[in-house]
Amino acid sequence: MAEQHGRQSALAGLGLDAQARISTRGAGEAGVRLGERPWRAQLALRGDPESEAFLTGVESVLGVAPPTAPLTVSSRRGVACLWLGPDEWLVTLPDRREPRAIARLEERLAGLHFAVNDVSHARTVLGLAGPRAREVLMKGCALDLHPRSFGPGRCAQSSLARCHVLLHQLDAEPAYDLYVHRSFAEYAWRWLCDAAAEHGLAIVAD
Amino acid sequence: MLLIECPWCGPRDEQEFGYGGEAHIVRPADPHALDDAAWGEYLFMRTNRKGAHRERWVHSEGCRRWFNVVRDTVSHEILAVYRVGEAPPAAGRRGE
Ligand SMILES: [Zn+2]
C-alpha cells in the first residue's frame, strides 16, 4: 500500500471545499449538483464468470457476487461490483478497506484462475446529480441514458467529451457516479461545469 | 457514423470502437515451413470484397472485447454481429 499521509485528491488544486461553502446555499434550486467523491478504494477483478467457485468465493469475501449480466452493478453495504466486461469487474470499497479485501480474495480464490489488483489511485469519482444531470451528460456522451434503456443499478463505459468514463447510475433523480482517470479529472470537471452552467450548477462537498 | 452492436454492450457509436481488418485469417501453424510467397499471402493479401465483408472490431471505450461484424462494404449496412469463436452467420457467407 502506498504512503497515505499527505495524499491529495485529483482535484485538490481547485479548492472545491471553498466553492462548495459558497454555492451550497443554492443546491435546493440547482438543476445540477457536482462534487468530487475521492478516496474510494477500487480493485480490478478478473475471473471466469462461468465458474461457480469464483462467483461464490468473491461473494463470501465482499458480500456481493460479480454480476454476470452486462452493464449491471451489484452493491451492498458500501461495496459495489461494476461490470466492465464478461470477465472483468471494478470492485469499489470504502477507503482503506482494500488491503484486507485483496488478502482475503487471494486466500479464498487460491487455485482458481483470477486476478485482483489495487487500482484505487487510477481514477477519481465525480458525483453528478440533479433533475438536469442527464441533459448535461447528453451534451458529451453518445450513450442512450433515457430511463427506457438506462437506470439505477446500471453502469457503462463510454466517452464523455472524448474522455474515457465509467458511468454508474445510482438513483432515478438521476444521480450518477462518473469514474474518470486521475489525469483527466480536471478536464472532465471543467467540461462538466461548463456544460451544467445553463441549468444552475451547485458545487457540493463529498 | 455507424451504429455498431457490441455483443455484450448493445448498440454503440462507432467512435467507441477500433477496427481490426478482415476476420478469420488463420496464422499458419508452422510459419517456417512457408516460402516467401505463402508467407506474404498470409501477411498482406486480403479478399477486399465488394458486399458482405467479415471483419474484426474491438469495443475499446467499452468492454474492450474483440468480436466480428459482417458489414456491406457498399452501403456500410451492418448485416450481423457475432462473437469470436462463433461461426459466421449466413449473411457473412454470401458471395463466397
Ligand atoms: Zn462492449
Coordinates of C-alpha atoms and ligand atoms in Angstrom, one line a residue:
Chain A
M1 CA 0.0 0.0 0.0
A2 CA 1.3 3.5 -0.9
E3 CA 2.0 6.0 1.8
Q4 CA -1.3 7.6 2.8
H5 CA -0.2 10.7 4.6
G6 CA -0.1 13.9 2.7
R7 CA -2.1 12.4 -0.2
Q8 CA -4.1 14.8 -2.4
S9 CA -7.3 14.1 -4.3
A10 CA -7.2 14.5 -8.1
L11 CA -9.0 17.9 -7.8
A12 CA -7.3 19.2 -4.7
G13 CA -5.9 22.2 -6.7
L14 CA -9.4 23.5 -7.5
G15 CA -10.3 24.4 -3.9
L16 CA -13.7 22.6 -4.1
D17 CA -14.4 22.8 -0.4
A18 CA -14.4 26.6 -0.6
Q19 CA -16.5 26.6 -3.7
A20 CA -19.0 24.3 -2.0
R21 CA -19.3 26.6 1.0
I22 CA -20.2 29.4 -1.3
S23 CA -22.5 27.5 -3.6
T24 CA -24.4 25.0 -1.5
R25 CA -26.9 27.7 -0.5
G26 CA -28.5 27.3 -3.9
A27 CA -28.3 23.5 -4.0
G28 CA -32.0 23.1 -3.5
E29 CA -32.9 25.0 -6.6
A30 CA -29.9 23.9 -8.7
G31 CA -30.6 21.8 -11.7
V32 CA -27.3 20.0 -11.3
R33 CA -25.1 19.3 -8.3
L34 CA -21.5 18.3 -8.8
G35 CA -18.8 17.3 -6.4
E36 CA -15.7 15.1 -6.2
R37 CA -16.1 11.9 -4.2
P38 CA -12.5 11.0 -3.7
W39 CA -10.8 8.2 -1.7
R40 CA -12.9 5.3 -2.9
A41 CA -10.9 2.1 -2.8
Q42 CA -11.1 0.4 -6.2
L43 CA -10.0 -3.1 -7.3
A44 CA -9.7 -4.5 -10.8
L45 CA -11.1 -8.0 -10.6
R46 CA -10.8 -10.6 -13.4
G47 CA -12.1 -14.1 -13.3
D48 CA -14.2 -16.8 -15.1
P49 CA -18.0 -15.8 -15.0
E50 CA -18.9 -19.5 -15.6
S51 CA -17.1 -20.7 -12.5
E52 CA -19.4 -21.1 -9.6
A53 CA -16.4 -21.3 -7.3
F54 CA -15.1 -17.9 -8.4
L55 CA -18.5 -16.2 -8.1
T56 CA -19.4 -17.6 -4.7
G57 CA -15.8 -17.1 -3.5
V58 CA -15.9 -13.4 -4.3
E59 CA -19.4 -13.1 -2.7
S60 CA -18.2 -14.8 0.5
V61 CA -15.5 -12.1 0.9
L62 CA -17.2 -9.0 -0.4
G63 CA -20.8 -9.7 0.3
V64 CA -21.7 -9.2 -3.4
A65 CA -21.2 -11.5 -6.3
P66 CA -19.7 -10.2 -9.5
P67 CA -22.8 -9.5 -11.8
T68 CA -22.8 -11.7 -15.0
A69 CA -25.4 -9.6 -16.8
P70 CA -23.6 -6.9 -18.9
L71 CA -23.8 -3.3 -17.7
T72 CA -25.1 -4.0 -14.3
V73 CA -23.9 -3.3 -10.7
S74 CA -24.4 -5.4 -7.6
S75 CA -23.9 -3.5 -4.4
R76 CA -24.4 -4.0 -0.7
R77 CA -23.2 -2.0 2.4
G78 CA -20.8 0.3 0.7
V79 CA -19.3 -2.4 -1.5
A80 CA -20.1 -2.4 -5.2
C81 CA -19.1 -4.6 -8.1
L82 CA -19.4 -2.9 -11.5
W83 CA -19.5 -5.0 -14.7
L84 CA -16.7 -3.9 -17.1
G85 CA -16.6 -6.8 -19.4
P86 CA -17.6 -10.5 -19.5
D87 CA -14.7 -11.5 -17.2
E88 CA -13.8 -8.1 -15.7
W89 CA -15.2 -6.0 -12.9
L90 CA -14.4 -2.9 -10.8
V91 CA -14.9 -3.5 -7.1
T92 CA -15.4 -0.4 -5.0
L93 CA -15.0 -0.3 -1.3
P94 CA -14.8 2.3 1.5
D95 CA -11.4 4.0 1.8
R96 CA -8.6 1.8 3.3
R97 CA -10.5 -1.4 3.1
E98 CA -8.6 -2.6 0.0
P99 CA -5.5 -4.3 1.6
R100 CA -7.6 -6.6 3.7
A101 CA -10.1 -7.3 0.8
I102 CA -7.2 -8.2 -1.5
A103 CA -5.7 -10.5 1.0
R104 CA -8.9 -12.3 1.7
L105 CA -9.8 -12.6 -2.0
E106 CA -6.4 -14.1 -2.7
E107 CA -6.8 -16.5 0.1
R108 CA -10.3 -17.5 -0.7
L109 CA -9.8 -17.8 -4.5
A110 CA -6.4 -19.6 -4.3
G111 CA -6.0 -22.2 -7.0
L112 CA -8.7 -20.6 -9.3
H113 CA -7.9 -18.6 -12.5
F114 CA -8.4 -15.0 -11.3
A115 CA -6.6 -11.7 -10.8
V116 CA -7.2 -8.9 -8.3
N117 CA -5.2 -5.6 -8.4
D118 CA -5.5 -2.3 -6.4
V119 CA -6.3 0.5 -8.8
S120 CA -7.6 2.9 -6.3
H121 CA -5.3 5.7 -7.4
A122 CA -6.1 5.4 -11.1
R123 CA -9.4 7.1 -11.1
T124 CA -11.3 9.6 -9.1
V125 CA -15.1 9.8 -8.8
L126 CA -17.2 12.8 -9.8
G127 CA -20.7 12.9 -8.4
L128 CA -23.2 14.4 -10.8
A129 CA -26.9 14.6 -9.7
G130 CA -30.0 16.7 -10.0
P131 CA -33.0 16.9 -12.3
R132 CA -30.9 18.2 -15.2
A133 CA -27.9 15.8 -14.7
R134 CA -28.9 13.6 -17.7
E135 CA -29.1 16.6 -20.0
V136 CA -25.6 17.6 -19.1
L137 CA -24.3 14.1 -19.9
M138 CA -26.2 14.1 -23.2
K139 CA -24.1 17.0 -24.4
G140 CA -20.9 14.9 -24.5
C141 CA -21.8 11.2 -24.3
A142 CA -23.4 9.1 -27.0
L143 CA -24.9 6.6 -24.6
D144 CA -28.7 6.3 -24.5
L145 CA -29.4 7.3 -21.0
H146 CA -33.1 7.5 -21.3
P147 CA -34.9 5.7 -18.5
R148 CA -36.2 3.1 -21.0
S149 CA -32.7 1.9 -21.6
F150 CA -30.6 3.0 -18.6
G151 CA -31.4 3.4 -14.9
P152 CA -30.4 2.9 -11.3
G153 CA -28.1 -0.1 -10.8
R154 CA -26.7 0.2 -14.4
C155 CA -23.2 1.1 -15.4
A156 CA -21.4 1.6 -18.7
Q157 CA -18.0 2.6 -20.0
S158 CA -18.0 5.2 -22.8
S159 CA -16.6 8.5 -23.6
L160 CA -17.7 11.9 -22.2
A161 CA -16.3 14.8 -24.3
R162 CA -13.6 12.5 -25.6
C163 CA -12.6 11.5 -22.0
H164 CA -13.0 7.8 -21.1
V165 CA -15.6 7.4 -18.4
L166 CA -17.2 4.7 -16.3
L167 CA -20.7 5.8 -15.6
H168 CA -22.8 4.3 -12.8
Q169 CA -26.4 5.5 -12.2
L170 CA -27.2 5.5 -8.5
D171 CA -30.9 6.6 -8.4
A172 CA -33.7 7.9 -10.5
E173 CA -33.3 11.6 -9.7
P174 CA -31.0 10.9 -11.5
A175 CA -27.7 10.7 -9.7
Y176 CA -24.5 9.3 -11.3
D177 CA -21.0 8.4 -10.2
L178 CA -18.5 9.2 -13.0
Y179 CA -15.2 7.4 -12.7
V180 CA -12.6 9.3 -14.7
H181 CA -8.8 8.7 -14.9
R182 CA -7.0 10.9 -12.5
S183 CA -5.0 12.8 -15.2
F184 CA -8.3 13.6 -17.0
A185 CA -10.2 14.6 -13.8
E186 CA -9.6 18.4 -14.1
Y187 CA -10.5 18.4 -17.7
A188 CA -13.7 16.4 -17.1
W189 CA -14.6 18.6 -14.1
R190 CA -14.2 21.8 -16.1
W191 CA -16.1 20.4 -19.0
L192 CA -19.0 19.4 -16.7
C193 CA -19.0 22.8 -15.0
D194 CA -19.3 24.5 -18.4
A195 CA -22.0 22.1 -19.6
A196 CA -24.0 22.4 -16.4
A197 CA -23.9 26.2 -16.1
E198 CA -27.1 26.8 -18.0
H199 CA -29.0 24.5 -15.7
G200 CA -27.9 26.2 -12.5
L201 CA -24.9 24.4 -11.0
A202 CA -24.2 23.9 -7.3
I203 CA -20.8 22.6 -6.2
V204 CA -21.3 20.2 -3.3
A205 CA -18.8 18.8 -0.8
D206 CA -18.3 15.0 -0.7
Chain B
M1 CA -21.3 7.3 -38.5
L2 CA -22.0 3.6 -37.9
L3 CA -24.1 2.3 -35.0
I4 CA -22.4 -0.9 -34.1
E5 CA -24.0 -3.6 -31.9
C6 CA -21.4 -4.8 -29.4
P7 CA -22.3 -8.5 -28.5
W8 CA -22.1 -7.5 -24.8
C9 CA -22.9 -3.8 -24.5
G10 CA -25.5 -3.4 -27.3
P11 CA -25.7 -0.6 -29.9
R12 CA -22.9 2.0 -29.5
D13 CA -21.4 4.8 -31.5
E14 CA -18.6 3.9 -34.0
Q15 CA -16.3 6.2 -32.1
E16 CA -16.1 3.7 -29.2
F17 CA -14.6 1.0 -31.5
G18 CA -11.4 0.2 -33.2
Y19 CA -11.2 -1.6 -36.5
G20 CA -9.2 -4.8 -36.8
G21 CA -9.3 -5.7 -40.5
E22 CA -10.6 -8.9 -42.2
A23 CA -11.7 -11.7 -39.8
H24 CA -10.9 -15.4 -39.9
I25 CA -7.3 -15.0 -41.2
V26 CA -5.7 -18.0 -39.6
R27 CA -2.0 -17.8 -38.7
P28 CA -0.1 -20.7 -40.3
A29 CA 0.6 -23.5 -37.8
D30 CA 4.3 -23.7 -38.9
P31 CA 5.5 -20.4 -40.4
H32 CA 9.0 -21.8 -41.0
A33 CA 7.5 -24.3 -43.5
L34 CA 6.2 -21.5 -45.7
D35 CA 8.1 -19.9 -48.6
D36 CA 8.1 -16.1 -49.0
A37 CA 5.1 -16.1 -51.4
A38 CA 3.0 -18.1 -49.0
W39 CA 4.0 -16.0 -46.0
G40 CA 3.3 -12.8 -48.0
E41 CA -0.1 -14.3 -48.8
Y42 CA -0.9 -14.7 -45.1
L43 CA 0.5 -11.3 -44.1
F44 CA -0.7 -9.0 -46.8
M45 CA -3.3 -10.5 -49.1
R46 CA -7.0 -9.8 -48.3
T47 CA -10.2 -10.5 -50.1
N48 CA -11.2 -6.8 -50.4
R49 CA -14.7 -8.0 -51.0
K50 CA -17.4 -5.7 -52.5
G51 CA -20.5 -6.5 -50.4
A52 CA -20.8 -8.6 -47.3
H53 CA -17.4 -8.4 -45.5
R54 CA -16.5 -10.2 -42.3
E55 CA -14.2 -8.1 -40.2
R56 CA -13.0 -7.7 -36.6
W57 CA -13.9 -4.8 -34.3
V58 CA -12.9 -4.1 -30.7
H59 CA -15.0 -2.2 -28.2
S60 CA -12.1 -0.1 -27.0
E61 CA -14.1 2.5 -25.0
G62 CA -16.5 -0.1 -23.5
C63 CA -16.0 -3.7 -22.6
R64 CA -12.6 -4.0 -24.5
R65 CA -13.7 -7.2 -26.2
W66 CA -12.9 -8.2 -29.8
F67 CA -15.8 -9.5 -31.9
N68 CA -16.8 -10.0 -35.6
V69 CA -19.0 -7.9 -37.8
V70 CA -20.5 -8.6 -41.2
R71 CA -20.6 -5.2 -43.0
D72 CA -21.7 -4.4 -46.5
T73 CA -18.8 -2.5 -48.0
V74 CA -21.0 -0.8 -50.5
S75 CA -23.8 0.5 -48.2
H76 CA -22.0 0.2 -44.8
E77 CA -25.0 -1.7 -43.6
I78 CA -24.1 -4.0 -40.7
L79 CA -25.7 -7.3 -41.5
A80 CA -24.6 -9.3 -38.5
V81 CA -22.5 -9.3 -35.3
Y82 CA -21.1 -12.5 -33.7
R83 CA -18.5 -13.3 -31.0
V84 CA -15.0 -14.6 -31.6
G85 CA -15.2 -18.4 -31.9
E86 CA -18.8 -18.4 -33.2
A87 CA -19.5 -19.5 -36.8
P88 CA -20.3 -16.6 -39.2
P89 CA -24.0 -16.2 -39.7
A90 CA -25.4 -16.9 -43.2
A91 CA -25.3 -13.2 -44.1
G92 CA -21.5 -13.3 -44.0
R93 CA -21.2 -16.3 -46.3
R94 CA -22.9 -14.5 -49.2
G95 CA -20.7 -14.3 -52.2
E96 CA -18.2 -17.0 -51.1
Ligands
ZN1 ZN -18.8 -3.8 -25.4

